[in-house]
Each structure stands twice: as C-alpha cells, then as structure tokens.
C-alpha cells in the first residue's frame, strides 16, 4: 500500500512538530501549513489524502478552510479543536469535515482517527465500483432491493430505521451531526426531531447490535451526532 499523505494545518509550532513526529514514526507522509491561506494552497497543490485541521488559525477560521477545500475536493478532513468548542465542531462537521479530535489529544487517539479515516477512504474507493450493495462486517445493505441483512438474516426495519441505516452506511466512518441527519430524514431539524432521532437510533441499534460480543456499528457522539464505524 502506498503511504498516505497527510496535510497538517496547525499554527502552534510545538503541536505541529509533535504531529509531524508522530506521522513520520508511523509511516505517513506529511506536509504542513501554518495558517489557512497556506493550507488551501498546500491542499490544491499536493492533493493530500487526509487533512488534519486546527480550527483556530491566525488568518481565518478553520471552517472557511473546509468550505474552500470542499469546493473542489472530497478529501477527508479531521478537525482538531479544544474541548470547549462543541458548537464549532458541529459547524465544522456540517460544513463537510469528516471527524474531529479534541485537544489535548493522545498519540493513540490521533492514530486511531487516521486509521478510521484511511478505512473510510478505502471504502469510498471500493464503493465506486459496487454502488448497490454495502458490506460492513456481518451487515449487508442492498440499496437496490431496499433491504438490510445481518449475518444473512433479513433485518425487520421500519422505514425510518432503514433510511437511517442507509444514511449512516453511505457515510461510513464520518461523524454526522443531529442537524444533518434530521434534515436528511425529516427535511427539517426541530428539537422534537432530535429527540425522535434518539429513539429511532436506539431501536435501530437494538436490531443491529445483538449480544455483547457483536461489533458496535453505531457510535454516539454526545451532543454532536452519530457515526457508523467500519467493522473488521
Ligand atoms: Ca490554533
């Protein structure tokens, strides 16, 4: 497998050096940018595989960087921000970021996010050749037939649960915000819809995650949203 190239966007020199050291030690290629303008330039020049993006940049908000990059590229963007900035994380995700990492982060956490994102990249490429069936561990979604199976047993899902499952699977590896999901499912996002979403998600989970040793397909991001994980 070719080494993935990571774009590191971070104005804090010590964090930037730490990240570069980690990436180098784990066999990633990397390029760095110290501000938003440089990030956009690096992204368009080198077309990296994944971007790690600090939100608080000296010349512009990280969200502006996401919007710019999204105007021409689907490259996965992992936002890096401080814990106190939940609203900023949500804004970043709604504008096209794939995932987020909270500062201060551990080396293991950073590497785990990169692995999740690398699997998402591989799946995106695989799905380009086979669009009608989605497979993840024991789960299979046949979009054309409108049905889902777990261990080759058909799942009995309500129409909303099925829509949710499709939305999550089509965005596997990516954190989807409450607003994004409710907009897609109900075409609006009221407080009531977010409460209903919680209920539908819990019934979907019960059908999908039977027993304690079964893999966890759906991850909850408290106060933010949900993500389907790629299961081995
Ligand atoms: Ca910063």
PDB file of N, CA and C and ligand atoms in Angstrom, residues 10-11 54 56 103, ligand 1:
ATOM      1  N   UNK A  10      -1.748  23.660  11.373  1.00  0.00           N
ATOM      2  CA  UNK A  10      -1.646  23.985  12.801  1.00  0.00           C
ATOM      3  C   UNK A  10      -0.710  25.169  12.968  1.00  0.00           C
ATOM      4  N   UNK A  11      -1.185  26.204  13.673  1.00  0.00           N
ATOM      5  CA  UNK A  11      -0.327  27.388  13.825  1.00  0.00           C
ATOM      6  C   UNK A  11       0.615  27.275  15.026  1.00  0.00           C
ATOM      7  N   UNK A  54      -6.562  22.345  12.362  1.00  0.00           N
ATOM      8  CA  UNK A  54      -6.825  23.122  13.569  1.00  0.00           C
ATOM      9  C   UNK A  54      -7.873  24.175  13.210  1.00  0.00           C
ATOM     10  N   UNK A  56      -8.682  26.991  15.111  1.00  0.00           N
ATOM     11  CA  UNK A  56      -8.281  28.354  15.465  1.00  0.00           C
ATOM     12  C   UNK A  56      -6.987  28.747  14.769  1.00  0.00           C
ATOM     13  N   UNK A 103      -8.506  18.604  21.593  1.00  0.00           N
ATOM     14  CA  UNK A 103      -7.235  18.936  22.236  1.00  0.00           C
ATOM     15  C   UNK A 103      -7.410  18.982  23.743  1.00  0.00           C
TER      16      UNK A 103
HETATM   17 CA1  LIG B   1      -4.568  27.253  16.757  1.00  0.00          CA
END
